[in-house]
PDB file of C-alpha atoms in Angstrom:
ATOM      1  CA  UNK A   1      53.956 -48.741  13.681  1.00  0.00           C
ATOM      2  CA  UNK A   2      55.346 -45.461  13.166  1.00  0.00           C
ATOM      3  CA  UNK A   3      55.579 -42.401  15.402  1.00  0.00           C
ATOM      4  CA  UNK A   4      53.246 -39.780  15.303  1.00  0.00           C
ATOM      5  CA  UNK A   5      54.983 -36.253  16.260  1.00  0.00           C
ATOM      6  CA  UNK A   6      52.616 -33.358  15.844  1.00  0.00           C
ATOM      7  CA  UNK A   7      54.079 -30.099  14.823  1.00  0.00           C
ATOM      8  CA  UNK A   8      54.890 -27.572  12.287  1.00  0.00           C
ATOM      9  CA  UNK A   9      57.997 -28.355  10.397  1.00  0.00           C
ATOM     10  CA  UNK A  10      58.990 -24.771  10.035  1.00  0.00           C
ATOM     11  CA  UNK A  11      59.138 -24.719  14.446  1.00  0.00           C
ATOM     12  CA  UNK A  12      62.579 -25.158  15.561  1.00  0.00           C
ATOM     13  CA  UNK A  13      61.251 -27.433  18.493  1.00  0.00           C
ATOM     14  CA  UNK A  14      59.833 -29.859  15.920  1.00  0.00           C
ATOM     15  CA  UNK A  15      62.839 -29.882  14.235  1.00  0.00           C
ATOM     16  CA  UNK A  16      64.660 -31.107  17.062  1.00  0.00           C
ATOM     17  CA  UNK A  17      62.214 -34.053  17.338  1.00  0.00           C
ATOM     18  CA  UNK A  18      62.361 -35.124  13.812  1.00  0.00           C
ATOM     19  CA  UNK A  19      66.588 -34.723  13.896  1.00  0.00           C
ATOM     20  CA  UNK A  20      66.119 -37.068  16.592  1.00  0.00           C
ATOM     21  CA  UNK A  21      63.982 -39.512  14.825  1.00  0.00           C
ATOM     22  CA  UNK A  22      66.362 -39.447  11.915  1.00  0.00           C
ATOM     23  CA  UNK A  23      69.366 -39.789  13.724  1.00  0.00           C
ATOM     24  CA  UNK A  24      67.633 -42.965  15.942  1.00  0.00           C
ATOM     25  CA  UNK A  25      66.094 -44.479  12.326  1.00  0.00           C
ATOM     26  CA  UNK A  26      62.829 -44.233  13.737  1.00  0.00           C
ATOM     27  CA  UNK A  27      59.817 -44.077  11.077  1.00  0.00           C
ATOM     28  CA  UNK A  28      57.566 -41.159  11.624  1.00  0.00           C
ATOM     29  CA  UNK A  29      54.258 -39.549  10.488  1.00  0.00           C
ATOM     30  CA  UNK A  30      54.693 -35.673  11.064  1.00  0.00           C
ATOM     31  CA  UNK A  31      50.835 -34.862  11.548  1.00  0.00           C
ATOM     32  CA  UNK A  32      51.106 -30.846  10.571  1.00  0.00           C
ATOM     33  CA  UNK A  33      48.993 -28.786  13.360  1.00  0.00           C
ATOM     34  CA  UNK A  34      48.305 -25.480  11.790  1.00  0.00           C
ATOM     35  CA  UNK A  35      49.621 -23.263  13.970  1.00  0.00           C
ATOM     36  CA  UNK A  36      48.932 -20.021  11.902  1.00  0.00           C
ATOM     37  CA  UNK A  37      45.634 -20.518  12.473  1.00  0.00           C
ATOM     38  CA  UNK A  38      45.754 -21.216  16.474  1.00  0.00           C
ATOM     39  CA  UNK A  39      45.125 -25.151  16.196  1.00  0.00           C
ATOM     40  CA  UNK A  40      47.731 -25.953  18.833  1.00  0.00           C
ATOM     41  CA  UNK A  41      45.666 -23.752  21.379  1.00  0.00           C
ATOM     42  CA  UNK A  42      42.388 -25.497  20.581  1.00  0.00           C
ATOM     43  CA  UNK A  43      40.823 -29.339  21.161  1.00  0.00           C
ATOM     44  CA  UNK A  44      42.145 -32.044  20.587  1.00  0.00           C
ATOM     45  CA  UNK A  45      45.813 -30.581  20.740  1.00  0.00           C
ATOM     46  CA  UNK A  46      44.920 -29.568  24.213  1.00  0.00           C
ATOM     47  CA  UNK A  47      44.207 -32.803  25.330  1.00  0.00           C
ATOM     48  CA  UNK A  48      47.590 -33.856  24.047  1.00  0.00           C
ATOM     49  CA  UNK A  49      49.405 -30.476  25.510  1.00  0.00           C
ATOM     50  CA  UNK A  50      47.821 -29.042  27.647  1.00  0.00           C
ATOM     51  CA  UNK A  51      50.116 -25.352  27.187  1.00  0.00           C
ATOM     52  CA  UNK A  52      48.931 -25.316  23.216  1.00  0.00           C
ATOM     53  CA  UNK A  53      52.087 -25.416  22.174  1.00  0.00           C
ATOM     54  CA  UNK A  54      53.787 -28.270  19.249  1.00  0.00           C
ATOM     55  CA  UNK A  55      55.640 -30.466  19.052  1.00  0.00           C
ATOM     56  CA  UNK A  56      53.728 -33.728  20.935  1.00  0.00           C
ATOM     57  CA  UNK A  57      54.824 -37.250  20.367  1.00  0.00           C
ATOM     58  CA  UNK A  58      52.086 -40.050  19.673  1.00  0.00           C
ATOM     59  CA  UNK A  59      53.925 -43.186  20.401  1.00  0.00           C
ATOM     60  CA  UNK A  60      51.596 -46.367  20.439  1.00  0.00           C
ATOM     61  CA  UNK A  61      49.328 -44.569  22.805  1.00  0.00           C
ATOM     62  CA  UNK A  62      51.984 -42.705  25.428  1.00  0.00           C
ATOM     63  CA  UNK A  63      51.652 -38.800  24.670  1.00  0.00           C
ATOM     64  CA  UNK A  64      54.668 -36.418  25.108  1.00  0.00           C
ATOM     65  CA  UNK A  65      55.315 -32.911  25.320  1.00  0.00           C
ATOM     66  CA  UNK A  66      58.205 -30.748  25.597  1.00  0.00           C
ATOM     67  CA  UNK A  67      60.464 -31.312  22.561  1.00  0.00           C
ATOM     68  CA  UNK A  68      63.711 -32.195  25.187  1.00  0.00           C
ATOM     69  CA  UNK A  69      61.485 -35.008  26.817  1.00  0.00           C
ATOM     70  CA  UNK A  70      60.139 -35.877  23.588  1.00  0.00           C
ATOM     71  CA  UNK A  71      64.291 -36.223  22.341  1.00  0.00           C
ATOM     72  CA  UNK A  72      65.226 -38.232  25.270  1.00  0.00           C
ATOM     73  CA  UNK A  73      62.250 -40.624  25.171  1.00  0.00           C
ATOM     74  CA  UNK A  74      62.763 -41.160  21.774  1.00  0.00           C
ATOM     75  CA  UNK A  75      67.018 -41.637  22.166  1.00  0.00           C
ATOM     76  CA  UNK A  76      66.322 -44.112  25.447  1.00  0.00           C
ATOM     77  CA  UNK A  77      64.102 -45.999  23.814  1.00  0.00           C
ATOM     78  CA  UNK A  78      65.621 -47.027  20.348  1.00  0.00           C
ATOM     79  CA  UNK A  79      69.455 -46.570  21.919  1.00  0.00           C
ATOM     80  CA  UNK A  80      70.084 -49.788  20.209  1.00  0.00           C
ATOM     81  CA  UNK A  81      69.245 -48.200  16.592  1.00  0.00           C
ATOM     82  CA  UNK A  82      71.278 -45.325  14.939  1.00  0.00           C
ATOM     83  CA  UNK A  83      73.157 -42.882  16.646  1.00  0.00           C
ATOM     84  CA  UNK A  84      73.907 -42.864  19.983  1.00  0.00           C
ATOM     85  CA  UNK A  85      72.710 -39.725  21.587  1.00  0.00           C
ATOM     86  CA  UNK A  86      72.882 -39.741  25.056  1.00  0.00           C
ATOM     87  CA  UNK A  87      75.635 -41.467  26.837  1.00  0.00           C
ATOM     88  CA  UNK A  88      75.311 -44.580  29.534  1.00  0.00           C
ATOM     89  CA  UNK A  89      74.078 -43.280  32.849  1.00  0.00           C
ATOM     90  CA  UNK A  90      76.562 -45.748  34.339  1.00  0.00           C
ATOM     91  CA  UNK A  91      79.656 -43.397  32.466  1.00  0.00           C
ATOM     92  CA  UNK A  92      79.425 -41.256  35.038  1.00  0.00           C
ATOM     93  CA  UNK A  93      81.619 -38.370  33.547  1.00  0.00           C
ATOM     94  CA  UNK A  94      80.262 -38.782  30.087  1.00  0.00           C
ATOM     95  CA  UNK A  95      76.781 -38.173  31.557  1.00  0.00           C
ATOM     96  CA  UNK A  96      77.634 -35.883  33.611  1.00  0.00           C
ATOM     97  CA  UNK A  97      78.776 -33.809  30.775  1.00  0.00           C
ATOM     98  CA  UNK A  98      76.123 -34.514  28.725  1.00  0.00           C
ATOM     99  CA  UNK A  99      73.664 -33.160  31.263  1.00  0.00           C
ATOM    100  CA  UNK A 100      75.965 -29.997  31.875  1.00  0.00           C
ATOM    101  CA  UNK A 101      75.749 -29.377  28.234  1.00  0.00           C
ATOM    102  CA  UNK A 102      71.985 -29.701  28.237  1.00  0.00           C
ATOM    103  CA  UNK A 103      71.359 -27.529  31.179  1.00  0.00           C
ATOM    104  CA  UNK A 104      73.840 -25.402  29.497  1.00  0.00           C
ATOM    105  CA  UNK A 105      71.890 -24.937  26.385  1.00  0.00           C
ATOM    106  CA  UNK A 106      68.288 -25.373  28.125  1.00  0.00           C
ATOM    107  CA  UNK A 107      69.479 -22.565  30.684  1.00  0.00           C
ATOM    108  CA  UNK A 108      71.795 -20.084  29.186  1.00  0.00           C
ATOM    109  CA  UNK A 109      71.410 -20.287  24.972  1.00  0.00           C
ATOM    110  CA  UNK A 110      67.905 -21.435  24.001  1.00  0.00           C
ATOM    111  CA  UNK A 111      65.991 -18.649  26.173  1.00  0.00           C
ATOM    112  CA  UNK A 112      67.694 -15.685  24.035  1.00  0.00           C
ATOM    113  CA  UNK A 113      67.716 -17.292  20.990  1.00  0.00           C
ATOM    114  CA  UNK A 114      64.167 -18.120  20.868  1.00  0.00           C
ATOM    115  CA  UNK A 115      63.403 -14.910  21.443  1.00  0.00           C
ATOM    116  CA  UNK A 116      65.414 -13.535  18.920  1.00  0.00           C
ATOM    117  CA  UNK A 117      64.322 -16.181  16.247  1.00  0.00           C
ATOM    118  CA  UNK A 118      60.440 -15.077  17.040  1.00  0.00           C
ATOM    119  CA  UNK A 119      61.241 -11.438  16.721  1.00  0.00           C
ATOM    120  CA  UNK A 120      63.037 -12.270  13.513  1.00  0.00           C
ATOM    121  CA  UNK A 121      61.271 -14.546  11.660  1.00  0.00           C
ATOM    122  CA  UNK A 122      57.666 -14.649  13.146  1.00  0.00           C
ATOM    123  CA  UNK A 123      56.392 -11.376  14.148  1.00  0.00           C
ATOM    124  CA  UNK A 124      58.417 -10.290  10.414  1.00  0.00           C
ATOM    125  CA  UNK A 125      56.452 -12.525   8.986  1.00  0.00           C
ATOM    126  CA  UNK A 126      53.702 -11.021  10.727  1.00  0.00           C
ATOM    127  CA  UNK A 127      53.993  -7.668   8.574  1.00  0.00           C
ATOM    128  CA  UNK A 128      55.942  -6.421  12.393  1.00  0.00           C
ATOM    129  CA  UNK A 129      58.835  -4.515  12.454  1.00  0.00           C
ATOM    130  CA  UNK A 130      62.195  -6.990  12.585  1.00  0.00           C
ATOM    131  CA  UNK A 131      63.768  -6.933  15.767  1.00  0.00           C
ATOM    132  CA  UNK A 132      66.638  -3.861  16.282  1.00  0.00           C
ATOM    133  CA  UNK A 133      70.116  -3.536  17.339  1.00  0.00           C
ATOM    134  CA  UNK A 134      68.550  -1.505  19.968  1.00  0.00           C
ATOM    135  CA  UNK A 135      65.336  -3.635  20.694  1.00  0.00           C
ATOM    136  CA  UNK A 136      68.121  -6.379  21.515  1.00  0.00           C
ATOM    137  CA  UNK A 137      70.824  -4.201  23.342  1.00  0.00           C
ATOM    138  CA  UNK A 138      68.494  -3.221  25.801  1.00  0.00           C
ATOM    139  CA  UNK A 139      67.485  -7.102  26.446  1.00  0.00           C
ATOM    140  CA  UNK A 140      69.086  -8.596  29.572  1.00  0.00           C
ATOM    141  CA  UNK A 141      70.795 -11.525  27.205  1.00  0.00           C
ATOM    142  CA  UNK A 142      72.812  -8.949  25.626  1.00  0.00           C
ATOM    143  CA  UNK A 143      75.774  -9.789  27.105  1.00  0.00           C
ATOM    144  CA  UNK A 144      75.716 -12.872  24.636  1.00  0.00           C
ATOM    145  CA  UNK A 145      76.084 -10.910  21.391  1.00  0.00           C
ATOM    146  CA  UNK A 146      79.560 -10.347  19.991  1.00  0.00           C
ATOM    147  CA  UNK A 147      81.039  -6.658  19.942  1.00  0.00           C
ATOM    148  CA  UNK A 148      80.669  -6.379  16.464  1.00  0.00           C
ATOM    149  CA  UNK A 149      77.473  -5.834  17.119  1.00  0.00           C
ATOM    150  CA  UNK A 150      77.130  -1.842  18.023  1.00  0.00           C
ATOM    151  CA  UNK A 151      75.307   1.571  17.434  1.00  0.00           C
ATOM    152  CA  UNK A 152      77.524   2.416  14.359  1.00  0.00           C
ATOM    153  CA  UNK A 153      75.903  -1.205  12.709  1.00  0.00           C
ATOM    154  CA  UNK A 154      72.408   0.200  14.167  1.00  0.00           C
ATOM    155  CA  UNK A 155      72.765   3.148  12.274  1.00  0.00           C
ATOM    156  CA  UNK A 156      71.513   1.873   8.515  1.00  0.00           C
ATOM    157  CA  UNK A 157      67.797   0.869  10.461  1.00  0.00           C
ATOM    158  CA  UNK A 158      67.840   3.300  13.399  1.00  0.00           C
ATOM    159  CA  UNK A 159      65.947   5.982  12.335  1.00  0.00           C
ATOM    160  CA  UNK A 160      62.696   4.201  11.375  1.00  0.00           C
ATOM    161  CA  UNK A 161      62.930   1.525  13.705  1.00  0.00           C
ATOM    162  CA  UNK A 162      63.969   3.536  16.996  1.00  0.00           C
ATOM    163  CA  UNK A 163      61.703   6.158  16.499  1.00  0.00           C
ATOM    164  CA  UNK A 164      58.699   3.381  16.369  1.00  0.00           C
ATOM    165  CA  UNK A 165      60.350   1.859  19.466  1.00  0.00           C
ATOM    166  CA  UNK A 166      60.509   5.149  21.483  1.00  0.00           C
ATOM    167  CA  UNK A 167      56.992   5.910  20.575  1.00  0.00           C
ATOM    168  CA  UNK A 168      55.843   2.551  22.180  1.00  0.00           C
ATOM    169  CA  UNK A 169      57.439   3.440  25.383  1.00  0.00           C
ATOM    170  CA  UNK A 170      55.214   6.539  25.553  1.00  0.00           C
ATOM    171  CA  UNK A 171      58.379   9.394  25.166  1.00  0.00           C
TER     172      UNK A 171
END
């Protein structure tokens, strides 16, 4: 029987999940959960997630949440099939790298990015304003972004943007 992961295709979590069913050769049903139109926040989704957010995994009646658990339930149970994705637990160093890479990513580079990517792509699609040099410089994950990025690059949106910014913070 095949897998049921409910998402959006477009959401970078539910990418993850289906990468990970690819990669394991695991057949799938992506049941699309309209999340335009709030469907994750209402019944049933809520019974399945209970923070109305995508993706969930239907597998033969378990339910998971959290596109990471989904990934590793997924990779532990078909690590016979595909590609190996997480490393033995008994490998001690292998693991133990693997899990410093995922805390890495789950700690220090998924927070910023996400909220980057929504700025970018979701709230522009939303007829908002795209995100700013300056909207992101004064962001406490600034420190990630290269020095290329500066007020001279700014410049070519500033005057618009800024002004709209400053206005929202009452000056």
């Amino acid at each position: 029987m095949a897998l049921k992961p409910y998402g959006v295709a477009a959401s970078t979590c539910t990418k993850g999940v289906l990468t990970t069913l690819v990669e394991k050769n695991v057949p799938y049903e992506l049941i699309n959960i309209g999340v335009s139109s709030g469907e994750q926040k209402q019944l049933p989704h809520v019974a399945k997630q209970p923070f109305g957010k995508v993706p969930v995994l239907e597998d033969n009646g378990f339910i998971a949440y959290e596109s990471r658990a989904i990934s590793k339930h997924i990779a532990k149970k078909y690590a016979g099939q595909g590609t190996k994705l997480i490393p033995a637990v008994n490998d001690v160093e292998e693991y133990g790298s693997f899990e410093q890479a995922y805390s890495i990513e789950t700690s220090y580079f998924s927070p910023p990015t996400e909220g980057i990517a929504v700025e970018k792509v979701v709230n522009t699609r939303a007829g908002e304003t795209a995100v700013t040099i300056a909207d992101v410089k004064n962001d406490s994950t600034s420190a990630l972004l290269p020095d290329s990025v500066s007020f001279s690059t700014a410049r070519a949106v500033a005057e618009k943007t800024v002004r709209k910014w400053v206005d929202q913070l009452g000056y």
